[in-house]
Amino acid sequence: KQEVTQIPAALSVPEGENLVLNCSFTDSAIYNLQWFRQDPGKGLTSLLLIQSSQREQTSGRLNASLDKSSGRSTLYIAASQPGDSATYLCAVRIQGAQKLVFGQGTRLTINP
Amino acid sequence: DTGVSQNPRHKITKRGQNVTFRCDPISEHNRLYWYRQTLGQGPEFLTYFQNEAQLEKSRLLSDRFSAERPKGSFSTLEIQRTEQGDSAMYLCASSFNPSGTGGEQYFGPGTRLTVT
């Protein structure tokens, strides 16, 4: 059974810092991995999708990496801003399945 | 707005009542998914459709839950005889997956259900 873990559960940093969020998964047989952002009481916004054959994806100040063999992904946020405060979720799609399996998320707070 | 839409956004109901939620996916997305999210947890998969066919259901989807996607367009999720444990955010997502490729899932704003 695929399990996805995100550490830490919460993170608070001052504005302007670069930071890394971690995601690990137990079964390396994945099709892809997605990072999402969720604001309180809202739905999920897709940030980055990495296919299993890819090592990283970049969008603006965000960079996501994937090491399938070790079961790890990281989301790097450069020059953090208060508007980046949200919960960040990673999810994997297992090979042969359509559903996403989510971690519990990292609640990020950027202090002005 | 061409994103995934869900209605209603909030629903408060008494235990034992039936509720129905609607999801309108992004136009021409052939796959539609339902997830449930409780406070402080990541979403959990409930079921998905490819066009009008319901192809997978989670064990979380008890016999009180039923989902449909008539004509492969919008979808409805009905919960019969609601229980307090059904209180959660119900999220809908859609994707375009031609020939089994790994399509990105796009989520709607969710329907917050509170059972009193």
Coordinates of C-alpha atoms in Angstrom, one line a residue:
Chain A
K1 CA 0.0 0.0 0.0
Q2 CA 1.4 3.4 -1.0
E3 CA 1.9 5.8 1.9
V4 CA 2.9 9.4 1.5
T5 CA 4.6 11.4 4.3
Q6 CA 5.3 15.1 4.5
I7 CA 7.7 16.5 7.0
P8 CA 7.5 18.9 8.8
A9 CA 3.8 19.2 9.4
A10 CA 4.2 22.9 10.0
L11 CA 6.9 25.4 9.1
S12 CA 7.3 29.1 9.9
V13 CA 10.0 31.2 8.3
P14 CA 10.7 35.0 7.8
E15 CA 9.9 36.6 4.5
G16 CA 12.7 36.4 1.9
E17 CA 14.1 33.0 2.9
N18 CA 14.5 30.1 0.6
L19 CA 12.9 26.9 1.9
V20 CA 12.4 23.3 1.1
L21 CA 9.4 21.1 1.7
N22 CA 9.8 17.3 1.8
C23 CA 7.7 14.5 0.6
S24 CA 8.4 10.8 0.8
F25 CA 6.6 7.8 -0.6
T26 CA 6.9 4.1 0.1
D27 CA 6.4 2.5 -3.3
S28 CA 8.6 3.8 -6.2
A29 CA 6.3 2.4 -8.9
I30 CA 4.6 5.8 -9.5
Y31 CA 3.3 7.3 -12.7
N32 CA 3.7 10.9 -11.6
L33 CA 3.8 13.2 -8.6
Q34 CA 1.9 16.5 -8.1
W35 CA 2.5 19.3 -5.7
F36 CA -0.6 21.4 -4.6
R37 CA -1.3 24.4 -2.6
Q38 CA -4.4 24.7 -0.4
D39 CA -5.6 27.9 1.3
P40 CA -7.7 27.6 4.4
G41 CA -11.2 26.3 3.5
K42 CA -10.5 26.3 -0.2
G43 CA -9.8 23.7 -2.9
L44 CA -6.5 22.6 -4.2
T45 CA -4.4 24.5 -6.7
S46 CA -2.0 22.4 -8.8
L47 CA 1.6 23.9 -8.7
L48 CA 3.8 21.3 -10.5
L49 CA 3.4 17.9 -12.1
I50 CA 6.5 15.7 -12.4
Q51 CA 6.2 12.6 -14.6
S52 CA 8.1 9.5 -13.4
S53 CA 10.7 9.9 -16.1
Q54 CA 11.5 13.5 -15.1
R55 CA 13.9 14.7 -12.4
E56 CA 12.5 18.2 -11.8
Q57 CA 10.1 20.8 -12.9
T58 CA 10.2 24.6 -12.4
S59 CA 7.5 27.3 -12.3
G60 CA 8.6 30.8 -11.4
R61 CA 10.0 30.7 -7.8
L62 CA 9.0 27.0 -7.4
N63 CA 11.2 24.0 -8.2
A64 CA 10.2 20.5 -7.6
S65 CA 12.5 17.5 -7.8
L66 CA 11.8 13.8 -7.9
D67 CA 14.1 10.9 -6.9
K68 CA 11.9 7.9 -7.6
S69 CA 14.5 5.3 -6.5
S70 CA 14.7 6.8 -3.0
G71 CA 11.0 7.6 -2.9
R72 CA 11.5 11.4 -2.3
S73 CA 10.4 14.7 -3.7
T74 CA 11.2 18.2 -2.6
L75 CA 9.5 21.5 -3.3
Y76 CA 11.9 24.4 -3.2
I77 CA 10.4 27.9 -2.8
A78 CA 12.8 30.8 -3.5
A79 CA 12.5 34.3 -1.9
S80 CA 9.4 33.4 0.1
Q81 CA 6.6 36.0 0.4
P82 CA 3.7 36.3 2.9
G83 CA 1.4 35.3 0.1
D84 CA 3.1 31.9 0.0
S85 CA 1.5 31.1 3.3
A86 CA -0.7 28.0 2.8
T87 CA -0.8 24.2 3.2
Y88 CA 1.3 22.4 0.6
L89 CA 0.3 18.9 -0.3
C90 CA 2.1 16.3 -2.4
A91 CA 0.4 13.4 -4.1
V92 CA 1.5 10.4 -6.1
R93 CA -0.3 8.5 -8.8
I94 CA 0.5 4.8 -8.6
Q95 CA 1.3 2.9 -11.8
G96 CA -1.8 1.1 -13.0
A97 CA -4.1 3.3 -11.0
Q98 CA -5.8 6.6 -11.5
K99 CA -6.2 7.9 -8.0
L100 CA -3.9 10.2 -6.3
V101 CA -2.5 9.3 -2.8
F102 CA -1.9 12.4 -0.7
G103 CA 0.4 13.3 2.1
Q104 CA -1.0 15.1 5.1
G105 CA 0.5 18.4 4.0
T106 CA 2.9 21.0 5.4
R107 CA 1.4 24.1 6.8
L108 CA 3.7 27.0 5.8
T109 CA 3.6 30.4 7.4
I110 CA 5.8 33.2 6.0
N111 CA 6.2 36.0 8.5
P112 CA 6.6 39.6 7.2
Chain B
D1 CA -14.3 30.8 -15.5
T2 CA -13.3 27.5 -17.1
G3 CA -12.1 25.7 -14.0
V4 CA -13.8 22.9 -12.1
S5 CA -16.9 24.1 -10.3
Q6 CA -18.8 22.6 -7.4
N7 CA -22.2 23.3 -5.9
P8 CA -23.2 24.0 -3.3
R9 CA -20.1 25.3 -1.6
H10 CA -21.5 24.7 1.8
K11 CA -24.2 22.3 3.1
I12 CA -25.5 21.9 6.6
T13 CA -27.8 19.0 7.2
K14 CA -29.3 17.0 10.0
R15 CA -28.3 13.5 10.6
G16 CA -30.3 11.0 8.6
Q17 CA -31.1 13.4 5.7
N18 CA -29.9 12.8 2.2
V19 CA -27.6 15.3 0.4
T20 CA -26.5 15.7 -3.2
F21 CA -23.5 17.5 -4.5
R22 CA -22.7 18.5 -8.1
C23 CA -19.4 18.8 -9.9
D24 CA -18.9 20.4 -13.4
P25 CA -15.5 19.4 -14.7
I26 CA -13.3 21.4 -17.1
S27 CA -14.8 21.2 -20.6
E28 CA -13.6 18.1 -22.5
H29 CA -11.9 16.5 -19.6
N30 CA -12.7 12.8 -19.9
R31 CA -11.9 11.8 -16.3
L32 CA -13.6 13.0 -13.2
Y33 CA -12.6 12.2 -9.6
W34 CA -14.2 12.6 -6.1
Y35 CA -12.1 12.9 -3.0
R36 CA -13.0 13.5 0.7
Q37 CA -10.9 15.6 3.0
T38 CA -11.3 15.9 6.8
L39 CA -9.7 18.6 8.9
G40 CA -5.9 18.4 9.0
Q41 CA -5.7 15.5 6.6
G42 CA -4.9 15.1 2.9
P43 CA -7.7 14.3 0.5
E44 CA -8.7 10.6 0.2
F45 CA -9.9 9.1 -3.0
L46 CA -13.5 8.0 -3.3
T47 CA -14.2 7.2 -6.9
Y48 CA -13.5 8.1 -10.5
F49 CA -15.2 8.1 -13.9
Q50 CA -13.8 7.9 -17.4
N51 CA -16.5 9.5 -19.5
E52 CA -19.8 8.1 -18.1
A53 CA -18.3 4.9 -16.7
Q54 CA -17.5 4.6 -13.0
L55 CA -14.3 2.6 -13.1
E56 CA -13.1 2.5 -9.5
K57 CA -14.6 2.9 -6.1
S58 CA -12.8 3.2 -2.8
R59 CA -13.7 1.1 0.2
L60 CA -14.5 4.4 1.8
L61 CA -17.5 4.7 -0.4
S62 CA -20.1 2.8 1.6
D63 CA -23.4 1.7 0.3
R64 CA -24.9 5.0 1.5
F65 CA -22.8 6.8 -1.2
S66 CA -23.6 6.9 -4.9
A67 CA -22.0 8.8 -7.7
E68 CA -23.1 9.3 -11.3
R69 CA -21.9 11.0 -14.4
P70 CA -24.6 10.9 -16.9
K71 CA -23.5 11.6 -20.5
G72 CA -19.9 12.0 -19.3
S73 CA -20.4 15.6 -18.4
F74 CA -21.2 16.8 -14.8
S75 CA -21.2 14.4 -11.9
T76 CA -23.3 14.1 -8.8
L77 CA -22.4 12.6 -5.4
E78 CA -25.3 11.6 -3.2
I79 CA -25.0 10.6 0.5
Q80 CA -28.1 8.9 2.0
R81 CA -28.9 8.8 5.7
T82 CA -26.0 11.1 6.6
E83 CA -24.0 10.5 9.7
Q84 CA -21.9 12.9 11.7
G85 CA -18.8 11.1 10.4
D86 CA -19.7 12.2 6.9
S87 CA -18.8 15.8 7.8
A88 CA -15.9 16.7 5.5
M89 CA -14.9 18.7 2.5
Y90 CA -15.9 16.9 -0.7
L91 CA -13.5 17.7 -3.6
C92 CA -14.0 17.0 -7.3
A93 CA -11.2 17.0 -9.8
S94 CA -10.9 16.4 -13.5
S95 CA -8.2 15.5 -16.0
F96 CA -7.7 14.9 -19.7
N97 CA -6.1 11.5 -20.3
P98 CA -5.8 10.5 -23.9
S99 CA -4.6 7.0 -24.3
G100 CA -3.7 6.5 -20.7
T101 CA -1.2 9.3 -20.4
G102 CA -0.5 10.9 -17.0
G103 CA -2.9 13.9 -17.0
E104 CA -2.7 16.6 -14.4
Q105 CA -5.7 16.6 -12.0
Y106 CA -7.4 20.0 -11.5
F107 CA -9.5 20.5 -8.4
G108 CA -12.6 22.4 -7.7
P109 CA -13.3 24.6 -4.7
G110 CA -15.0 21.8 -2.8
T111 CA -18.3 21.4 -1.0
R112 CA -18.1 21.6 2.8
L113 CA -20.6 19.3 4.4
T114 CA -21.6 19.7 8.1
V115 CA -23.9 17.0 9.6
T116 CA -25.5 18.1 12.9

